[in-house]
XYZ file of N, CA and C in Angstrom:
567
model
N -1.326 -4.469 -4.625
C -0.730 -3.823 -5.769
C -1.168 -2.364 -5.763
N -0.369 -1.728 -5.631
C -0.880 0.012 -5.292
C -1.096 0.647 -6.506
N -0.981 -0.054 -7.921
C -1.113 0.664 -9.300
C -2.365 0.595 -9.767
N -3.382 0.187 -8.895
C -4.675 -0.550 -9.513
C -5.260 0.094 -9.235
N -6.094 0.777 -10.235
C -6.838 1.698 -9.978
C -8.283 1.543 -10.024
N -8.740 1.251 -8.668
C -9.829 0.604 -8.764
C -11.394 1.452 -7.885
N -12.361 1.110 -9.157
C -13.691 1.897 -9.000
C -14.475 1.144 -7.652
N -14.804 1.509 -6.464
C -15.275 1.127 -5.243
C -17.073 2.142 -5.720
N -17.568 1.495 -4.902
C -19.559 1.810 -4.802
C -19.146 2.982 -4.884
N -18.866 3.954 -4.008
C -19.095 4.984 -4.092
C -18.123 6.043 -4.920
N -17.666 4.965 -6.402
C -16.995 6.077 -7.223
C -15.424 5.689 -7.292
N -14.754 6.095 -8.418
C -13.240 6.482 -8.306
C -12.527 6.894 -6.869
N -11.716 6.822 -6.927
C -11.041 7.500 -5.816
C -11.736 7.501 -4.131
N -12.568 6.897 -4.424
C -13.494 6.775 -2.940
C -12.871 6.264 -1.990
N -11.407 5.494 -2.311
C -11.010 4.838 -1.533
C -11.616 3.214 -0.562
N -12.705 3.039 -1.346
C -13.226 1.824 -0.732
C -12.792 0.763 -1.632
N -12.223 -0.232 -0.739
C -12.117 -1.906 -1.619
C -13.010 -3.007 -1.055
N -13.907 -3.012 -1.590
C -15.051 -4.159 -1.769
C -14.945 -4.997 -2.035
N -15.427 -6.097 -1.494
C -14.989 -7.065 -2.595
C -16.260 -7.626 -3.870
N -15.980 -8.359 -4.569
C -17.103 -8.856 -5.317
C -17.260 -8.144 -6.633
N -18.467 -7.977 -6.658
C -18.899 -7.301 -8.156
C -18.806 -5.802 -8.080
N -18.622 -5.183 -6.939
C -18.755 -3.611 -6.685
C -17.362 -3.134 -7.526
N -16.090 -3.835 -7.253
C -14.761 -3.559 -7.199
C -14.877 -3.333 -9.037
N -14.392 -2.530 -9.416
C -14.291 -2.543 -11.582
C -13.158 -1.589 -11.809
N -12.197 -2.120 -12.359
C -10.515 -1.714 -12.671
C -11.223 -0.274 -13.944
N -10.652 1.096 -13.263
C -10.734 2.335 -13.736
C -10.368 2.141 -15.012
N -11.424 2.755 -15.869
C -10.896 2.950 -17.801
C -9.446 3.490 -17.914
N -8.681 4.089 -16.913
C -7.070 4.013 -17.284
C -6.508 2.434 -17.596
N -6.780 1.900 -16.010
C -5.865 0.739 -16.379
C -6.768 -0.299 -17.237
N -7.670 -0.412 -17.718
C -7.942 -1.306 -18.832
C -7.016 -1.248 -20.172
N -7.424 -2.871 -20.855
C -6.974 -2.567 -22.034
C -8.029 -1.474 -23.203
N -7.148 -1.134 -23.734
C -7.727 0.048 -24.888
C -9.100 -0.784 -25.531
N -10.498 0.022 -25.035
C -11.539 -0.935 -25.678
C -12.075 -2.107 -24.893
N -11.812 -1.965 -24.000
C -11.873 -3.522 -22.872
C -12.577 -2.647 -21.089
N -13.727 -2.439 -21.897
C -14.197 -2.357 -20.276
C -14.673 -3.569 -19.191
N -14.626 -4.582 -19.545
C -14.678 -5.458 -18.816
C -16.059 -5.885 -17.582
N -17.266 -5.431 -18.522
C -18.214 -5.282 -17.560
C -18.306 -6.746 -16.710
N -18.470 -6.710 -15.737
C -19.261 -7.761 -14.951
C -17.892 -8.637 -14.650
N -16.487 -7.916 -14.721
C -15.203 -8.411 -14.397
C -14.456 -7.370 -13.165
N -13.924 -7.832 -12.433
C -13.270 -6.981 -11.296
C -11.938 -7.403 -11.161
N -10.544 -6.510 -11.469
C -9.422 -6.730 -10.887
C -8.894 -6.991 -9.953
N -8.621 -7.084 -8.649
C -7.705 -7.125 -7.280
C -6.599 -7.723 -7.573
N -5.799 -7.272 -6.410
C -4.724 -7.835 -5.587
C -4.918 -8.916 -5.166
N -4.529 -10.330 -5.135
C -4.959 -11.983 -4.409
C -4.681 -11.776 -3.524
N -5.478 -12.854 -2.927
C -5.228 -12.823 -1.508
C -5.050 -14.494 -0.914
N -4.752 -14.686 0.002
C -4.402 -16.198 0.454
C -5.795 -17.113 -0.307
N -6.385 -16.776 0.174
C -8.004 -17.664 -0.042
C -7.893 -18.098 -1.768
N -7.278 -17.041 -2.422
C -7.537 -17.345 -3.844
C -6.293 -18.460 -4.456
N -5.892 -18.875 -3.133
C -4.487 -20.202 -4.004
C -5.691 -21.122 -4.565
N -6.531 -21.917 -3.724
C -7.099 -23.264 -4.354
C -7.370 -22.637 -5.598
N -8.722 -21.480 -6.169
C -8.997 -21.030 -7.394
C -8.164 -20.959 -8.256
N -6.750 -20.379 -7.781
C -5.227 -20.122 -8.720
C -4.980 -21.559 -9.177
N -4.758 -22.518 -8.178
C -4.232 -23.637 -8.484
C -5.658 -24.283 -9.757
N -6.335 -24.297 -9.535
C -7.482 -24.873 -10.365
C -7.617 -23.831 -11.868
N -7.301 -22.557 -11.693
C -7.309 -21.961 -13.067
C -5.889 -22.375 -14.080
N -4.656 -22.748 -13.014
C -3.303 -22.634 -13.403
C -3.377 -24.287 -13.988
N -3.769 -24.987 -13.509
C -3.438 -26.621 -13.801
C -3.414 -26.828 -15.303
N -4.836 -26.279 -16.053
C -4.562 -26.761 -17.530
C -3.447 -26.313 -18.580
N -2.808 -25.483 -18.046
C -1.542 -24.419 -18.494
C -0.173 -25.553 -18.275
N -0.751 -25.980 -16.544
C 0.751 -26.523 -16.490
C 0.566 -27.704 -17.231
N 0.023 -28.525 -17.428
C -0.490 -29.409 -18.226
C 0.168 -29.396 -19.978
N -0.572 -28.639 -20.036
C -0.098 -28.316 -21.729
C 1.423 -27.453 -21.691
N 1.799 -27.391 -20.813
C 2.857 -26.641 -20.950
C 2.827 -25.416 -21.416
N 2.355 -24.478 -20.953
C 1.685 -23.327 -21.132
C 2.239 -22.409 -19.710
N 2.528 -22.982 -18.668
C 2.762 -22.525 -17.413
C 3.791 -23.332 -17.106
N 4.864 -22.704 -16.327
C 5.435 -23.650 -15.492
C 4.755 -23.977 -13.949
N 4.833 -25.359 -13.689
C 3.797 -25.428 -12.562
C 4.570 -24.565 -11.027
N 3.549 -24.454 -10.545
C 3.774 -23.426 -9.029
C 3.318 -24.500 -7.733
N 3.976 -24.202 -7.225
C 3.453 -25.184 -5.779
C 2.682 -24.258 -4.999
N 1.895 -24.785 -3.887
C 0.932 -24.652 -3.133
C 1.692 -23.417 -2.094
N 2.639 -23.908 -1.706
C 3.930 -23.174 -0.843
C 4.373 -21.631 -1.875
N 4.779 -22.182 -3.173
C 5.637 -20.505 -3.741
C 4.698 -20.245 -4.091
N 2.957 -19.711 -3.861
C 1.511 -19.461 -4.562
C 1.528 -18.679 -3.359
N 1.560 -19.573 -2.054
C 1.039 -18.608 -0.571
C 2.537 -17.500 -0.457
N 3.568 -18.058 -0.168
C 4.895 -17.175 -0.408
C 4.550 -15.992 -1.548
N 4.362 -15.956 -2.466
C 4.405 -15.063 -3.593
C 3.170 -14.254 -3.715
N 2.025 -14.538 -2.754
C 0.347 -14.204 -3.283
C 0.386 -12.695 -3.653
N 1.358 -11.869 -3.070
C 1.080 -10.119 -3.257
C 1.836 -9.907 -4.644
N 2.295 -10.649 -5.231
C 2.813 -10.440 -6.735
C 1.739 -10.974 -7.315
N 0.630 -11.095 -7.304
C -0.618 -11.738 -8.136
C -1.571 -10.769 -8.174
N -1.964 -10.765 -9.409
C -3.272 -9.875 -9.722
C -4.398 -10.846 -10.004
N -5.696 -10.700 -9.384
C -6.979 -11.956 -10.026
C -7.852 -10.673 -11.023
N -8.366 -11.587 -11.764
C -9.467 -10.960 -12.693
C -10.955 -12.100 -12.003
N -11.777 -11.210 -11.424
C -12.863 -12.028 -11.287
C -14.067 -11.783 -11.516
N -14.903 -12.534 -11.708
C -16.140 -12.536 -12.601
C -17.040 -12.165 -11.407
N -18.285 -11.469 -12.149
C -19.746 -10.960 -10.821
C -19.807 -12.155 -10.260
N -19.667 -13.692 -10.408
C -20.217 -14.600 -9.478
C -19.457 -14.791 -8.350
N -18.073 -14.163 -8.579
C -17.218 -14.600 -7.254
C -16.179 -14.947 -7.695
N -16.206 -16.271 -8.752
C -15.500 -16.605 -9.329
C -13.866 -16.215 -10.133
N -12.636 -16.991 -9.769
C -11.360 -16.186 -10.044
C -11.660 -16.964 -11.630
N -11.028 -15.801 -12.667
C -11.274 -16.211 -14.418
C -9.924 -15.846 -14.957
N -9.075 -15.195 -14.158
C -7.786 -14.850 -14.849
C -6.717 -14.439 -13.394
N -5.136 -14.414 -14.265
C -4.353 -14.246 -13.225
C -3.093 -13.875 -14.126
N -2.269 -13.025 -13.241
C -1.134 -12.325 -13.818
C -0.285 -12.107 -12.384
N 1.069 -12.134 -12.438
C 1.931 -11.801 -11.466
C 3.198 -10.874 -12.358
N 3.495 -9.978 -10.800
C 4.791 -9.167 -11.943
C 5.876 -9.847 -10.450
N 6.642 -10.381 -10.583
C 8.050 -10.462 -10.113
C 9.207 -9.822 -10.140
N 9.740 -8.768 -9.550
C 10.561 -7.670 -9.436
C 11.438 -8.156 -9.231
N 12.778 -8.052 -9.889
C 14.377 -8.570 -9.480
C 14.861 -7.138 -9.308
N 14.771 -6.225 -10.133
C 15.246 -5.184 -9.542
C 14.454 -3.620 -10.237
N 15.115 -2.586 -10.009
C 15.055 -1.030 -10.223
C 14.603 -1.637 -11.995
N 15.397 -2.268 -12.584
C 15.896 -2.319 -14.016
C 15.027 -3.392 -14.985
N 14.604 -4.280 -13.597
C 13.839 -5.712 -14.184
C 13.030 -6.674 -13.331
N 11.735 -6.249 -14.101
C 10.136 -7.000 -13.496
C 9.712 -8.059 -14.737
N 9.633 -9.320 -14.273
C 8.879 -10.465 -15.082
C 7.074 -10.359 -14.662
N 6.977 -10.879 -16.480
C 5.019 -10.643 -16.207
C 5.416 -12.170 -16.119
N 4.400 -12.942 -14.950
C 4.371 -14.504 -14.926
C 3.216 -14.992 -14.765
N 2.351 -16.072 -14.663
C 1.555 -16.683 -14.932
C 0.573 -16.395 -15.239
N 0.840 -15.498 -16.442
C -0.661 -14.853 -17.193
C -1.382 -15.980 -17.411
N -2.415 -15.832 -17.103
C -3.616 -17.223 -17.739
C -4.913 -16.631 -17.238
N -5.596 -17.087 -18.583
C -7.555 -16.705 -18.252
C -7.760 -18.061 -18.622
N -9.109 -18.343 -18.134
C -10.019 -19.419 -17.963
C -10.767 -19.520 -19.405
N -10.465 -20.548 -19.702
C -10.810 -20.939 -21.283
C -11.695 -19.930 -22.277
N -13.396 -20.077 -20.839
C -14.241 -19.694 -21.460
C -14.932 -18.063 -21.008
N -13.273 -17.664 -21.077
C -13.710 -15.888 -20.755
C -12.028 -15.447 -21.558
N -11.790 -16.461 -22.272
C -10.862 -15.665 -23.355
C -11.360 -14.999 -24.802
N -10.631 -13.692 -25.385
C -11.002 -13.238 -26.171
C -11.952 -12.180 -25.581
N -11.973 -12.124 -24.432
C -13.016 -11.019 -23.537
C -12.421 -9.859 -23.314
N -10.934 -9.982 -23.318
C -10.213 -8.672 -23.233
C -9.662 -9.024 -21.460
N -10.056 -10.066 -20.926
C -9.414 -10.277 -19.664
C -7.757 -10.241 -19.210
N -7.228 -11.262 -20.655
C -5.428 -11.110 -20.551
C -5.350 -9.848 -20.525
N -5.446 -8.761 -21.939
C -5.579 -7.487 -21.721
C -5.199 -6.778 -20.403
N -6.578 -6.877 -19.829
C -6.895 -6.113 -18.608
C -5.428 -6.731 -17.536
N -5.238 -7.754 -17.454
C -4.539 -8.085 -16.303
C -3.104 -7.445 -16.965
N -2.606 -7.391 -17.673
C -1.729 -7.539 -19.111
C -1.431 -6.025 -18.150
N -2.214 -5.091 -18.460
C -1.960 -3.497 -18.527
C -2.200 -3.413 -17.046
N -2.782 -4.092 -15.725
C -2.525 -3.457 -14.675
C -1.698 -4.031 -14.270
N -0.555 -5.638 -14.645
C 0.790 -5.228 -14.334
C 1.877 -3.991 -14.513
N 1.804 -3.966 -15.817
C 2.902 -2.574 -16.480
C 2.210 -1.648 -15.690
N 0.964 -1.304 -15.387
C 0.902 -0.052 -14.009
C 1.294 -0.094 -12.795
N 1.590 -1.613 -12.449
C 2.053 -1.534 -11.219
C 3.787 -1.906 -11.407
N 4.321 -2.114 -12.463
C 5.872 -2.152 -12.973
C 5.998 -0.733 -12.970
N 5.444 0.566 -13.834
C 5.728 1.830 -13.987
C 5.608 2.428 -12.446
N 4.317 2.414 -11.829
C 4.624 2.760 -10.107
C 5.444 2.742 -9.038
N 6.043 1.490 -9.699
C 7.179 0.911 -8.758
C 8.674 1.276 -9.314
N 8.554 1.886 -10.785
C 9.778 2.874 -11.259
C 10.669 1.635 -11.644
N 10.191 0.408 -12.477
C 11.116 -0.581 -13.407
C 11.024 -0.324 -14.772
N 12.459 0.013 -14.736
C 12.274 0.479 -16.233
C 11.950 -0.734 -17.573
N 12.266 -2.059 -17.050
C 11.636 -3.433 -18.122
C 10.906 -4.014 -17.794
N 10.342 -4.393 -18.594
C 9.096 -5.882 -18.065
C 9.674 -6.756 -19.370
N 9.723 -8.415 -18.766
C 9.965 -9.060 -19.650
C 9.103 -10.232 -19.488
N 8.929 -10.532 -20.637
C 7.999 -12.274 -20.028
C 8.270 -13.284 -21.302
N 8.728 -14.663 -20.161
C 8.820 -15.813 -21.323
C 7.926 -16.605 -21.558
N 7.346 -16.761 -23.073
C 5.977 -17.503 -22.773
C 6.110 -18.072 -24.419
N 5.044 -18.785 -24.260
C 4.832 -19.653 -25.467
C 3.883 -19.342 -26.736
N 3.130 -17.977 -26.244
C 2.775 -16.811 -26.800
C 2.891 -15.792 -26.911
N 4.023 -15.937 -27.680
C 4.686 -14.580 -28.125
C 3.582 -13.829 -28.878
N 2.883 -13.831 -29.640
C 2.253 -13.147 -30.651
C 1.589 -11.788 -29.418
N 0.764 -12.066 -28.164
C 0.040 -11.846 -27.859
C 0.487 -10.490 -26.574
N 2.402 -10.565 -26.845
C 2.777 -9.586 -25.922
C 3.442 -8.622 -27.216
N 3.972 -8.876 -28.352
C 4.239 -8.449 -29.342
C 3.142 -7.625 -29.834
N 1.869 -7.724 -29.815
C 0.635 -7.281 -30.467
C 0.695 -5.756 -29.697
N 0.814 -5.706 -28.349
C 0.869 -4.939 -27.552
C 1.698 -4.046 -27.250
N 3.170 -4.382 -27.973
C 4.609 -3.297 -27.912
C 5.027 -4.038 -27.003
N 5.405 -4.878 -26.866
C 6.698 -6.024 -26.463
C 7.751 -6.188 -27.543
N 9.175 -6.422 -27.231
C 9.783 -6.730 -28.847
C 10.255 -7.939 -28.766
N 11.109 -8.795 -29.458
C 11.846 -9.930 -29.134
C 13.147 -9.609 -28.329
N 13.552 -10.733 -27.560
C 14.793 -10.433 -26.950
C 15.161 -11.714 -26.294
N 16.987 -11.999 -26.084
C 17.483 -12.919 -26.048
C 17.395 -12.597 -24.628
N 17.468 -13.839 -24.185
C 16.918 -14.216 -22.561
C 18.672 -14.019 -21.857
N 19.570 -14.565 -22.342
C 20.970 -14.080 -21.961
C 21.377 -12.749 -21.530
N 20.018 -11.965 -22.248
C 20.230 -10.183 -22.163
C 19.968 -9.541 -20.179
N 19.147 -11.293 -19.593
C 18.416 -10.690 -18.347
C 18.990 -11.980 -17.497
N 20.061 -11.667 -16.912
C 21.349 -12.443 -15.778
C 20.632 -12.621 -15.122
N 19.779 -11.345 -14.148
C 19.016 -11.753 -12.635
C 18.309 -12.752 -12.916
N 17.224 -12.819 -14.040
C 15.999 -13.779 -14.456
C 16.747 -15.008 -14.337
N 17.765 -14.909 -15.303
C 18.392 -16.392 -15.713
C 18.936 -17.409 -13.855
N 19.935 -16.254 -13.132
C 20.135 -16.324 -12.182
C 18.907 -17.073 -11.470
N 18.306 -16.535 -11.129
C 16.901 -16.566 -9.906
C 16.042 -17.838 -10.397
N 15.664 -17.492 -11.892
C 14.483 -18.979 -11.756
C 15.152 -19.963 -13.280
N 15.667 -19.288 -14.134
C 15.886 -20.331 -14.869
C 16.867 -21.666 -14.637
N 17.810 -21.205 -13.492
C 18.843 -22.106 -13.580
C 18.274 -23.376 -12.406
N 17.211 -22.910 -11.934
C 16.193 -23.992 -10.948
C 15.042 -24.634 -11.899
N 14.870 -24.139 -13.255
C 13.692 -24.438 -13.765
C 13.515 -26.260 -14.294
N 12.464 -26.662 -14.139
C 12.669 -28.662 -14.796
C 12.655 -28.268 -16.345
N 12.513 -27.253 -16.712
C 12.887 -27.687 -18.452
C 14.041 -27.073 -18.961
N 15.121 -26.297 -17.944
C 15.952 -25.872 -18.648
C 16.593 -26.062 -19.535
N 16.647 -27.369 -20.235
C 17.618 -27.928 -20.447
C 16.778 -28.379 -22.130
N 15.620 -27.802 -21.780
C 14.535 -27.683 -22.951
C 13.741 -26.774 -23.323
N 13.919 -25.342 -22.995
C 13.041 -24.249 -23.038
C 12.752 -24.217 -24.321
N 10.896 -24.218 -24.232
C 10.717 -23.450 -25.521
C 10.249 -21.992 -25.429
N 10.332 -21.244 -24.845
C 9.626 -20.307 -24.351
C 10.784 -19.418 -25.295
N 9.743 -17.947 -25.449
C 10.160 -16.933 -26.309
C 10.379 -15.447 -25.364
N 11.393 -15.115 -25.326
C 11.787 -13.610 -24.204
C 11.444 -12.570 -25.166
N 10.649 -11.760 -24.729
C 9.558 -10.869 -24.585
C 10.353 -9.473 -23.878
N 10.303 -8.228 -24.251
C 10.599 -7.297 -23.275
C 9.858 -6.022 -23.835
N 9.228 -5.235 -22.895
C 8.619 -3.866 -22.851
C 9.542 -2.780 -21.853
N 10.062 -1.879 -22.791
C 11.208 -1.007 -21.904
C 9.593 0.059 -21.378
N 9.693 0.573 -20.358
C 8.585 1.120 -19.659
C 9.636 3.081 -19.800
């Protein structure tokens, strides 16, 4: 993700990506108030499907997520952002999905139970829309079952009919179509 602006040992802009506890997402792309000590942003990488799949399960479960297979996780891994903790450990996850110039979906936002309220969604939250604005999309939309929490942020409501490609591409493959409860979400960038 080339929007991530990320603090390496030797400073801002140093150009080094570390991995581990060194790596800490620059006070731009945080959320407002959310420095996130002892948390590190990246780009995923293959290795982080099992962690994804193990952070993502209680979501798909409760219906909170639509579930992802093992296959569209490795296929898709460079649309994923991890939030991870000093131990190593993956604690959060966000993907932006680009259909076009006009329209990027935020998708499987989810933090790990017991590092919510930390400002982690936040953080992942705002270095998608940096890497949606980089990439010059003028919407971000996301359907989710928490609306309150993209609304809080300058999201508005919006009818899902309004976004053809979305509907096109994953809703008309989705197992609950035919039952969505999910609420469309959009941030014009």
């Amino acid at each position: 993700m080339s929007a991530l602006p990320i603090y390496g040992e030797r400073g801002a802009g140093s150009g080094s990506r570390r991995s581990g506890a060194e790596l800490r997402l620059a006070t731009e792309g945080t959320a407002p108030g959310s420095p996130l000590p002892g948390v590190a942003l990246r780009g995923a990488v293959l290795a982080d499907v099992p962690p994804l799949e193990a952070l993502m399960a209680p979501y798909v479960q409760s219906g909170d997520l639509l579930p992802r297979s093992n296959y569209d996780l490795c296929r898709h891994i460079k649309e994923y952002v991890v939030a991870e903790a000093a131990t190593g450990e993956v604690i959060g996850c966000g993907s932006l999905k680009v259909y076009s110039r006009d329209l990027a979906e935020l998708a499987a936002l989810a933090v790990r139970e017991d590092w919510q309220r930390a400002g982690v969604g936040g953080a992942l939250l705002a270095a998608l829309i940096a890497e949606a604005r980089a990439q010059g999309v003028a919407e971000v939309l996301a359907l989710t079952r928490k609306p309150a929490f993209f609304l809080n942020v300058g999201f508005a409501p919006a009818e899902r009919e309004h976004f053809p490609l979305k509907v096109w591409a994953d809703c008309n493959r989705c197992p609950r179509q035919t039952c969505c409860d999910e609420v469309a979400v959009v941030l014009r960038l």
